[in-house]
GROMACS .gro file of C-alpha atoms in nm:
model
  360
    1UNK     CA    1  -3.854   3.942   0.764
    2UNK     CA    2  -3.951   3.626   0.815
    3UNK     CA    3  -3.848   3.503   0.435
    4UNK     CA    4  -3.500   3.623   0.509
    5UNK     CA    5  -3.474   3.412   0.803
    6UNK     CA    6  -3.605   3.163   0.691
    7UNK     CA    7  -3.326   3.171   0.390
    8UNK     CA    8  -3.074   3.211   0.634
    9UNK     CA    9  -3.228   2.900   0.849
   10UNK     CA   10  -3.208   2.730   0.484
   11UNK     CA   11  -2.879   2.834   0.429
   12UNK     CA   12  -2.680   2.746   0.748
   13UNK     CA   13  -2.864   2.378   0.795
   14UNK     CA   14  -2.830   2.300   0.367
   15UNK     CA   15  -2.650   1.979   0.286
   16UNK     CA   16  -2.385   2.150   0.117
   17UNK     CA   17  -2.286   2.326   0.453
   18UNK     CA   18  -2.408   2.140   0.732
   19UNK     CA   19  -2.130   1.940   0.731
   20UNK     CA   20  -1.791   2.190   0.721
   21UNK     CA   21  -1.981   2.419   0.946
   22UNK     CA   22  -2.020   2.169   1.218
   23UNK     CA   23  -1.688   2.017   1.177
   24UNK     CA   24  -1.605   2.382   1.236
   25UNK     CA   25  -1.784   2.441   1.545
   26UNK     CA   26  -1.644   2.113   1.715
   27UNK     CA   27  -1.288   2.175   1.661
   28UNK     CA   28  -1.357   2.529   1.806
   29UNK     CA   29  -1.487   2.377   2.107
   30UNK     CA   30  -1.371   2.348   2.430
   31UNK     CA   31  -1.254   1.983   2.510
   32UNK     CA   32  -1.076   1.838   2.779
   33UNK     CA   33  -0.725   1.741   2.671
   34UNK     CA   34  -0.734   1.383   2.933
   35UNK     CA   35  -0.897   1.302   3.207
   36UNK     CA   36  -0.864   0.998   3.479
   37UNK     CA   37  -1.099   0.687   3.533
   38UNK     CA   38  -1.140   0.503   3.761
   39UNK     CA   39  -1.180   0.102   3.662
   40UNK     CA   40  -1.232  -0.226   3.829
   41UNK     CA   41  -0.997  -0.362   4.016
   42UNK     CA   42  -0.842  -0.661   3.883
   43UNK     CA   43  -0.891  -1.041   4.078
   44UNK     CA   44  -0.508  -1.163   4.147
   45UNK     CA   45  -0.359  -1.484   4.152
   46UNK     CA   46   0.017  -1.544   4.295
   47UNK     CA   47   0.029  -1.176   4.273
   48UNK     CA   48   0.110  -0.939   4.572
   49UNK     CA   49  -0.001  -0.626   4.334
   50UNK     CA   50  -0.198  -0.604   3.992
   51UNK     CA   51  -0.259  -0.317   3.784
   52UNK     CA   52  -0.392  -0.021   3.867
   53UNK     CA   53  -0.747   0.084   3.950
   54UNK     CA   54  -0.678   0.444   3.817
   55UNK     CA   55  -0.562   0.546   3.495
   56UNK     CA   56  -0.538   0.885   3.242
   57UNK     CA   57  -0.766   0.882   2.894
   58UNK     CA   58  -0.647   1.122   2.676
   59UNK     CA   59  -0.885   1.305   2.421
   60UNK     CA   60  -0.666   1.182   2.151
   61UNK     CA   61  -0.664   0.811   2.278
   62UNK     CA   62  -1.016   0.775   2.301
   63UNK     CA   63  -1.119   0.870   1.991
   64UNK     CA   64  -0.919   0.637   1.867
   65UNK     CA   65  -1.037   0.371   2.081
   66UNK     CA   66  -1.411   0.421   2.005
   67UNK     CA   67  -1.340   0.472   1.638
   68UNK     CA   68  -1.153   0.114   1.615
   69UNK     CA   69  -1.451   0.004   1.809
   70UNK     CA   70  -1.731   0.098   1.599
   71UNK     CA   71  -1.512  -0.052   1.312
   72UNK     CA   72  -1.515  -0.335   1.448
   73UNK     CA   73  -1.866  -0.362   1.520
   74UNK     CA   74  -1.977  -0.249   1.177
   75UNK     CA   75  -1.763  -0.471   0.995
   76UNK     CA   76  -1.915  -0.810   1.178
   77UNK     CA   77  -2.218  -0.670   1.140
   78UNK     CA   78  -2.171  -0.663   0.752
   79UNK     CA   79  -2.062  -0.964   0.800
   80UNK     CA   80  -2.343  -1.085   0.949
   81UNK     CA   81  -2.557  -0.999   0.679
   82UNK     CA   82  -2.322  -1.038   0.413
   83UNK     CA   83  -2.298  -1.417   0.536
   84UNK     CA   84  -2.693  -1.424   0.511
   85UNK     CA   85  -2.669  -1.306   0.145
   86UNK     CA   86  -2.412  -1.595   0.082
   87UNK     CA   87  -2.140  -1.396  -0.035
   88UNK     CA   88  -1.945  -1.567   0.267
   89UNK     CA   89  -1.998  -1.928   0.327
   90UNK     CA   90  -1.853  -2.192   0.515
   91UNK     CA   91  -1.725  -2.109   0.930
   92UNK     CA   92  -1.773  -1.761   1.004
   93UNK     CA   93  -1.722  -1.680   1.411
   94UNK     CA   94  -1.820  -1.302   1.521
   95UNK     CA   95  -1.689  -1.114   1.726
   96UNK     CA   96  -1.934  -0.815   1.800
   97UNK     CA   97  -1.941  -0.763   2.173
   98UNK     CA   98  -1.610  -0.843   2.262
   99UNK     CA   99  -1.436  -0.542   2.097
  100UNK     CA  100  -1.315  -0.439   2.431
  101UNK     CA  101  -1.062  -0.702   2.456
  102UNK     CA  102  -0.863  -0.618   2.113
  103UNK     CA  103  -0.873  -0.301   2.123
  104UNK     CA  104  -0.755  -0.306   2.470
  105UNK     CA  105  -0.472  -0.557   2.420
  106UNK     CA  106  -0.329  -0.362   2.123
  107UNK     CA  107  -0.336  -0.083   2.345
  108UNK     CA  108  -0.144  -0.209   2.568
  109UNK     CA  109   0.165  -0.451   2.384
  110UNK     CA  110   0.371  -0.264   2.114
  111UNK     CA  111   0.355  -0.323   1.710
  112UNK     CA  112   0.597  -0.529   1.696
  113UNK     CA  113   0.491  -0.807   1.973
  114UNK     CA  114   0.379  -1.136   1.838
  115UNK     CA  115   0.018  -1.236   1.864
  116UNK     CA  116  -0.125  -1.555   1.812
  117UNK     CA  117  -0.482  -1.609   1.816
  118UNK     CA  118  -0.777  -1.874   1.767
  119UNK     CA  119  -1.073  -1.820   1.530
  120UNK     CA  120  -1.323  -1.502   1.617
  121UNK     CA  121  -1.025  -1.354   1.535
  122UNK     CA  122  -1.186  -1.031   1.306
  123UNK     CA  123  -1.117  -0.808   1.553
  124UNK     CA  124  -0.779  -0.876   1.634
  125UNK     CA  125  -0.701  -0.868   1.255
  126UNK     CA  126  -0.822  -0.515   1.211
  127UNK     CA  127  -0.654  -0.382   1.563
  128UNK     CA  128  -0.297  -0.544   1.426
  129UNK     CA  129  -0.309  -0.333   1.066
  130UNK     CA  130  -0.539  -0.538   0.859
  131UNK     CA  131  -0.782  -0.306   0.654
  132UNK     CA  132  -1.136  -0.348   0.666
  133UNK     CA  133  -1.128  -0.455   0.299
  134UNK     CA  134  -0.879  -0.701   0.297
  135UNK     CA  135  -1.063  -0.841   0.610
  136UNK     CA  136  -1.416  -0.897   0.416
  137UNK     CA  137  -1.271  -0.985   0.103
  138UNK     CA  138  -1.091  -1.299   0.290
  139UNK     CA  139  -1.466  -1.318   0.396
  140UNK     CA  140  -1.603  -1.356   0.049
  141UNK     CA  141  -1.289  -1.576  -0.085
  142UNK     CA  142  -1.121  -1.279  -0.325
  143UNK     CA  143  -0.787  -1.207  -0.453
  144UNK     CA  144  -0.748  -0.891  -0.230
  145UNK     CA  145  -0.823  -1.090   0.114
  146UNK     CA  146  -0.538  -1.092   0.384
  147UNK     CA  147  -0.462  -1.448   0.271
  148UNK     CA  148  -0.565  -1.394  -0.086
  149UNK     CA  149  -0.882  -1.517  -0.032
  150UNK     CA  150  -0.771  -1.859   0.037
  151UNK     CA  151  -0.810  -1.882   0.429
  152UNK     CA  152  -1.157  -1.723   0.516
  153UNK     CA  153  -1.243  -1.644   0.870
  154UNK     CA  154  -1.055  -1.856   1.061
  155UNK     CA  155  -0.727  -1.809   0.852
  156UNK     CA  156  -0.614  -1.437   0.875
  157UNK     CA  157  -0.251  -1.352   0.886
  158UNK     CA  158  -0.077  -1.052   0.923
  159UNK     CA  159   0.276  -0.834   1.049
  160UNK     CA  160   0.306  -1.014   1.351
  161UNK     CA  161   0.012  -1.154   1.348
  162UNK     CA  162  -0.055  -1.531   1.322
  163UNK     CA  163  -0.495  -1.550   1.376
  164UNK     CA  164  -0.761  -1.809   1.290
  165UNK     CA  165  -0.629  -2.133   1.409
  166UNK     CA  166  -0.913  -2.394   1.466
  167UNK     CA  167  -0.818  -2.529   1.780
  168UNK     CA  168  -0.951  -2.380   2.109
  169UNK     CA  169  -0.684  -2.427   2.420
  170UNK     CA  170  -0.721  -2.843   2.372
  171UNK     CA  171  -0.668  -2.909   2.789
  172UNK     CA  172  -0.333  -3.106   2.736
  173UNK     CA  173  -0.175  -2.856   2.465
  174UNK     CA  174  -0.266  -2.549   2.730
  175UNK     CA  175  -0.082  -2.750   2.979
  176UNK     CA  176   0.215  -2.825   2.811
  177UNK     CA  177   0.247  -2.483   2.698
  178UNK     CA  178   0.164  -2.398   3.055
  179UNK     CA  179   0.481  -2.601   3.199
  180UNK     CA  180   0.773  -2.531   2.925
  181UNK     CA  181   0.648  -2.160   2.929
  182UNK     CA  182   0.724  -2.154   3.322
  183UNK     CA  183   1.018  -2.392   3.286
  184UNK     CA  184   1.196  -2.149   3.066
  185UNK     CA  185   1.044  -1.856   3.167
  186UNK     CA  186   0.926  -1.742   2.818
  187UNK     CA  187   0.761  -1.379   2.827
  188UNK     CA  188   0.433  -1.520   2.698
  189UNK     CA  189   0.101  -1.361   2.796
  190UNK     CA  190  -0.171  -1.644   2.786
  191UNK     CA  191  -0.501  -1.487   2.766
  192UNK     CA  192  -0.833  -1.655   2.789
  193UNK     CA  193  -1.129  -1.469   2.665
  194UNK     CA  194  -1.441  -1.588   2.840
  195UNK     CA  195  -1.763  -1.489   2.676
  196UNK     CA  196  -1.922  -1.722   2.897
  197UNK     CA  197  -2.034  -1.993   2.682
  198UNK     CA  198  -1.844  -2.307   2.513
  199UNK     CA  199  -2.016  -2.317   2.169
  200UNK     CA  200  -2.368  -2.352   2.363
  201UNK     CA  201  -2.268  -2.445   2.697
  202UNK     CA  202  -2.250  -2.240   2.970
  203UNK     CA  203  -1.942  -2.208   3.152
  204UNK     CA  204  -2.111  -2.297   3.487
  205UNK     CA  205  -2.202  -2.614   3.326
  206UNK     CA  206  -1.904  -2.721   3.188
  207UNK     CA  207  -1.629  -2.635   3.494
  208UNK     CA  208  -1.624  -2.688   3.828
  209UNK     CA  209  -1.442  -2.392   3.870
  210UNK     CA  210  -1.468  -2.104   3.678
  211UNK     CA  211  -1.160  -1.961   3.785
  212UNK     CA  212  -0.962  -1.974   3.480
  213UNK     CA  213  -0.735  -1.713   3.572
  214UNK     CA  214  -0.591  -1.973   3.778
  215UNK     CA  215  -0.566  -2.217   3.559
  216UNK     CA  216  -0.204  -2.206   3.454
  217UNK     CA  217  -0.157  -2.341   3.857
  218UNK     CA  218   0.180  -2.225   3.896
  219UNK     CA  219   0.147  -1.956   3.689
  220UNK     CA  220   0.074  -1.582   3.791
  221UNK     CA  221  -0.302  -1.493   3.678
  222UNK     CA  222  -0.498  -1.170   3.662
  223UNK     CA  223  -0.894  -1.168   3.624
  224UNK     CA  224  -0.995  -0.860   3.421
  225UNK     CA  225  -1.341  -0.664   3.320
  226UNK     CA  226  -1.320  -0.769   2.967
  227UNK     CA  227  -1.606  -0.520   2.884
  228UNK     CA  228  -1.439  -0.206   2.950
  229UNK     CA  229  -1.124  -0.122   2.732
  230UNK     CA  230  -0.950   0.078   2.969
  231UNK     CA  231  -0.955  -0.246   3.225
  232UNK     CA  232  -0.788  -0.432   2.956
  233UNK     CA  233  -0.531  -0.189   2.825
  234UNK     CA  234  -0.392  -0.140   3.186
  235UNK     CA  235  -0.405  -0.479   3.247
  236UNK     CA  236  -0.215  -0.570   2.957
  237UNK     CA  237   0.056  -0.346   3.045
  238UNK     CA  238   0.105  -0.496   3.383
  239UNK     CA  239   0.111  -0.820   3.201
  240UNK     CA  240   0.396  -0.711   2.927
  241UNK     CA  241   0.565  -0.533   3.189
  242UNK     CA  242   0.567  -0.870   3.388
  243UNK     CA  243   0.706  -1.074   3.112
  244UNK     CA  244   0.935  -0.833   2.957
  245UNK     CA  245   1.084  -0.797   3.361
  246UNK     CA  246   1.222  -1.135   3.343
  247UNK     CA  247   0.952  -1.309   3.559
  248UNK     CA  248   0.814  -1.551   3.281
  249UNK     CA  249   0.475  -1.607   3.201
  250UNK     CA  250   0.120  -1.473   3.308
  251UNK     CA  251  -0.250  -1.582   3.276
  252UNK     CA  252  -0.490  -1.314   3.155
  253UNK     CA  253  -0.904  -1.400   3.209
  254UNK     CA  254  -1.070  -1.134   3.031
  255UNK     CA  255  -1.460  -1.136   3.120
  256UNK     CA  256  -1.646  -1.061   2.771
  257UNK     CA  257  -1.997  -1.160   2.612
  258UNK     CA  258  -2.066  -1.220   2.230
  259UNK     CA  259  -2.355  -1.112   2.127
  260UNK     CA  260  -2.399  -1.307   1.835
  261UNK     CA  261  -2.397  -1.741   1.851
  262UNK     CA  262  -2.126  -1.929   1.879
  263UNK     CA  263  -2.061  -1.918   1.469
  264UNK     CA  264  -2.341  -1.829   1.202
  265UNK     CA  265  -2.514  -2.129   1.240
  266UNK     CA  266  -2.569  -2.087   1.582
  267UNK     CA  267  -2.868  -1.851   1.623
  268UNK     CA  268  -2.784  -1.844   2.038
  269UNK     CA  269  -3.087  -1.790   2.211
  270UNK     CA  270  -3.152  -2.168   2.231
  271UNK     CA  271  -2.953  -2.199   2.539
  272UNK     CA  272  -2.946  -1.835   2.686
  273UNK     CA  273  -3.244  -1.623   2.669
  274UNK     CA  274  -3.284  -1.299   2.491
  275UNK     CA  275  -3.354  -1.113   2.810
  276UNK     CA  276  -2.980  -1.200   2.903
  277UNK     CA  277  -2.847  -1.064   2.553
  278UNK     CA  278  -3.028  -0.782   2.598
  279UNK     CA  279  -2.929  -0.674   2.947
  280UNK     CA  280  -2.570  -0.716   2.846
  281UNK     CA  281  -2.611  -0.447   2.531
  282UNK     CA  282  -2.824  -0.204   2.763
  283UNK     CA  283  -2.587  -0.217   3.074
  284UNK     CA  284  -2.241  -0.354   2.965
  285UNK     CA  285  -2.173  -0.291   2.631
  286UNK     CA  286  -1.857  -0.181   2.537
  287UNK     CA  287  -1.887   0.091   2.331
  288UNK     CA  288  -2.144   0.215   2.508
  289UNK     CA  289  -1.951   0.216   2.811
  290UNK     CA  290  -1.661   0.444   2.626
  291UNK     CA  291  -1.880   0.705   2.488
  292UNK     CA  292  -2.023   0.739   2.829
  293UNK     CA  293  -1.687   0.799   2.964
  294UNK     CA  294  -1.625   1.027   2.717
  295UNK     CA  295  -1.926   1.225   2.723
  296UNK     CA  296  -1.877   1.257   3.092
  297UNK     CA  297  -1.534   1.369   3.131
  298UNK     CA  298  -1.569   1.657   2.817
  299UNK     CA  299  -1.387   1.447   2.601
  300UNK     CA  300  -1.619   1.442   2.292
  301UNK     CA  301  -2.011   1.520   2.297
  302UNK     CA  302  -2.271   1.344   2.122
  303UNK     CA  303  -2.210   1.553   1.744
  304UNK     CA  304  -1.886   1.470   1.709
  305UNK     CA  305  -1.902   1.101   1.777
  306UNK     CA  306  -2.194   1.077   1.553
  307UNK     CA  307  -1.963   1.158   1.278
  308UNK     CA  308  -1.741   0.908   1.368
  309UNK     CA  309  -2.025   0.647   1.360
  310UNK     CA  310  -2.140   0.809   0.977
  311UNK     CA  311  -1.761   0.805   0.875
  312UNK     CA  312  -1.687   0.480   0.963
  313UNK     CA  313  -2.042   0.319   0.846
  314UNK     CA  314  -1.937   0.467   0.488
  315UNK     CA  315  -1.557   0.303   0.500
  316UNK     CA  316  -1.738  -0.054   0.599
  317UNK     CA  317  -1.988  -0.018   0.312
  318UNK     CA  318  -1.733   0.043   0.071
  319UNK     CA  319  -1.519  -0.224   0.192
  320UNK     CA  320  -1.840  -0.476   0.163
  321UNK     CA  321  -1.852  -0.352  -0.183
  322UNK     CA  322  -1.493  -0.413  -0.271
  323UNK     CA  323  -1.508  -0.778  -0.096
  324UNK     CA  324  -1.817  -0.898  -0.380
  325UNK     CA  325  -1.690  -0.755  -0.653
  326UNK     CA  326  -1.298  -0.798  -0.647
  327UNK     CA  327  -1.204  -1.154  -0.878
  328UNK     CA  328  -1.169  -1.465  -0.683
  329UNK     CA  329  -0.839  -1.627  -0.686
  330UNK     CA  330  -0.748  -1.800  -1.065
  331UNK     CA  331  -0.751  -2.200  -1.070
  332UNK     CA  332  -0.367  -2.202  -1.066
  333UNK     CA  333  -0.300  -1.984  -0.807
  334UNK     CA  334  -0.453  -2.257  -0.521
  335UNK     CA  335  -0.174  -2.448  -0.469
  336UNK     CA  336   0.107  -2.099  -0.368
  337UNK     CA  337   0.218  -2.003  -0.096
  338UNK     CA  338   0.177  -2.328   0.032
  339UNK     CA  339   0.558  -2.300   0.175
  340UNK     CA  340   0.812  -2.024   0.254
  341UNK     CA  341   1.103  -1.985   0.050
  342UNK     CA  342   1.064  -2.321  -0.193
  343UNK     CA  343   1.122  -2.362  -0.515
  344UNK     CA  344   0.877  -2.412  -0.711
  345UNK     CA  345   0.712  -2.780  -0.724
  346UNK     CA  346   0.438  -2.973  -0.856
  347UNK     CA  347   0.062  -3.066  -0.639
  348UNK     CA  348  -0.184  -3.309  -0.736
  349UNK     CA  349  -0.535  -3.185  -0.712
  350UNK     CA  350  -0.815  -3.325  -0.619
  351UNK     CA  351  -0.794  -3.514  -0.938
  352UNK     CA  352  -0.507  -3.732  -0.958
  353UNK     CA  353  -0.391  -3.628  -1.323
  354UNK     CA  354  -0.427  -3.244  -1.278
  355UNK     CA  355  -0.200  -3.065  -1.087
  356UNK     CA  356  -0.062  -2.735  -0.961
  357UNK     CA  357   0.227  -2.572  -0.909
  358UNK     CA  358   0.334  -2.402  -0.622
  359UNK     CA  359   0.521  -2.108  -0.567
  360UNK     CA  360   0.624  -1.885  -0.270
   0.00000   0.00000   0.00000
């Protein structure tokens, strides 16, 4: 008796079943089909109403949420220690943390609205259509990168999607875009993400007032919880609803935290300690946070999310391997693409008597 059940003990947890058989049992289960959160409301600014402090999760949306999430998070972790290994060099900003905020805003704008971003811009790339491959192979400088593998981190285009620019809201560009954005009343979003620290300084240290949902003065501002995606994708409706209405630009503040430094070189913990870091992944954490909320309300349990987590740590490892073993770009390929549209003409090299031609 007790070698049959043990056989049939054997035989329902084997390898070859486990699988199936619990995929089996979680679709049969009972989930909720939606359910409705409360969130945090939202800190105005020349606003007589924000967005709301209610809103309905469906089963369907946040599985997709916490599955772009953990992508996210995987894939800067690779990068992490795929920049360790030096198979990416050079400026490499993560973005772990922070997934809140680009998941959220994609959420909430359509596919075909415009977004233009600074670096740390990973995230964004993968939420706009980038693949995970094509993201770490711009990493590692390969021919099947976004931009070929010509642009690395801080130079990732897509559909709609213009990411990776160097420069950080310089005070007088911000204003001028600030004024003719208001002046013509251009349905622009503006949104800062603060993840409280400049490089390595402290945001308290640097302003004397932190209210940069205000910033744009005479522009309408919103202050969100930039650690909780459903406070971001309701907030970025209101916003696109406000600009598509007519009534010009807004200000978004979205209140986030990296967890890693400012770039790779920047271990951060020299100027915040690891106690902060810490209590910020055990009480705020973004992810976290969502899986709660789903757990909670019956919209997944604990199995089915942990195949989520294995599914998606096997499409970023295959990805990494893609991104070191896919060619680089050939010598005369660097100088393309370096216009739209041209004909093709001649560009010296670094060496004055060898040069490149350039194609579109």
């Amino acid at each position: 008796m007790r070698k049959m059940l043990a056989a049939v003990v054997s035989h329902v947890f084997s390898g070859a079943t486990q699988k199936p058989a619990m995929r089996g049992l979680l679709a049969s289960l009972n989930f909720s089909n939606d359910a409705t959160c409360d969130i945090k409301k939202c800190d105005l600014y020349r606003l007589e109403e924000g967005p709301p402090t209610s809103t309905v999760l469906t089963r369907e949306e946040a599985l997709k949420y916490y599955r772009t999430m953990q992508v996210i998070r995987r894939m800067e972790l690779k990068s992490d220690q795929m920049y360790k290994q030096k198979f990416i060099r050079g400026f490499c900003h993560l973005c772990d943390g922070q997934e809140a905020c680009c998941v959220g805003l994609e959420a909430g704008i359509n596919p075909t609205d415009h977004v233009i971003t600074s670096y740390r811009a990973h995230g964004l790339c993968y939420t706009r259509g980038l693949s995970v491959k094509s993201i770490l192979a711009e990493l590692t400088g390969r021919r099947g990168g976004c931009a070929k593998g010509k642009g690395g981190s801080m130079h990732m285009y897509g559909k709609h999607f213009y990411g990776g620019n160097g420069i950080v809201g310089a005070q007088g560009q911000v204003a001028e875009a600030y004024n003719i954005s208001a002046l013509w009343k251009l349905p622009c979003v503006f949104i800062c993400e603060n993840n409280r620290y400049g490089m390595g300084t402290a945001v308290e240290r640097a302003a004397a007032s932190t209210d940069y949902h205000k910033r744009g003065n005479f522009i309408p501002g919103l202050r969100v919880n930039g650690m909780d995606i459903l406070s971001v994708r309701e907030a970025t409706k209101f916003a696109a609803d406000h600009c598509r209405s007519g009534k010009g630009p807004i200000l978004m503040e979205l209140q986030t935290y990296r967890y890693h430094g400012h770039s790779m070189s920047d271990p951060g913990v020299s100027y915040r300690s690891r106690e902060e870091v810490h209590n910020m992944r055990s009480k705020s954490d973004p992810i976290m946070l969502l899986r709660e909320r789903m757990i909670n309300n019956n919209l997944s349990n604990v199995e089915e999310l942990k195949e989520i987590d294995a599914d998606v740590r096997k499409e970023v490892e295959e990805a990494a391997q893609f991104a070191i073993t896919d060619p680089e770009p050939t010598l005369d390929e660097l100088a393309h693409h370096l216009y739209y549209r041209n004909p093709p003409f001649e560009v010296r090299g670094t060496n004055k008597w060898i040069k490149y031609m350039s194609v579109s």
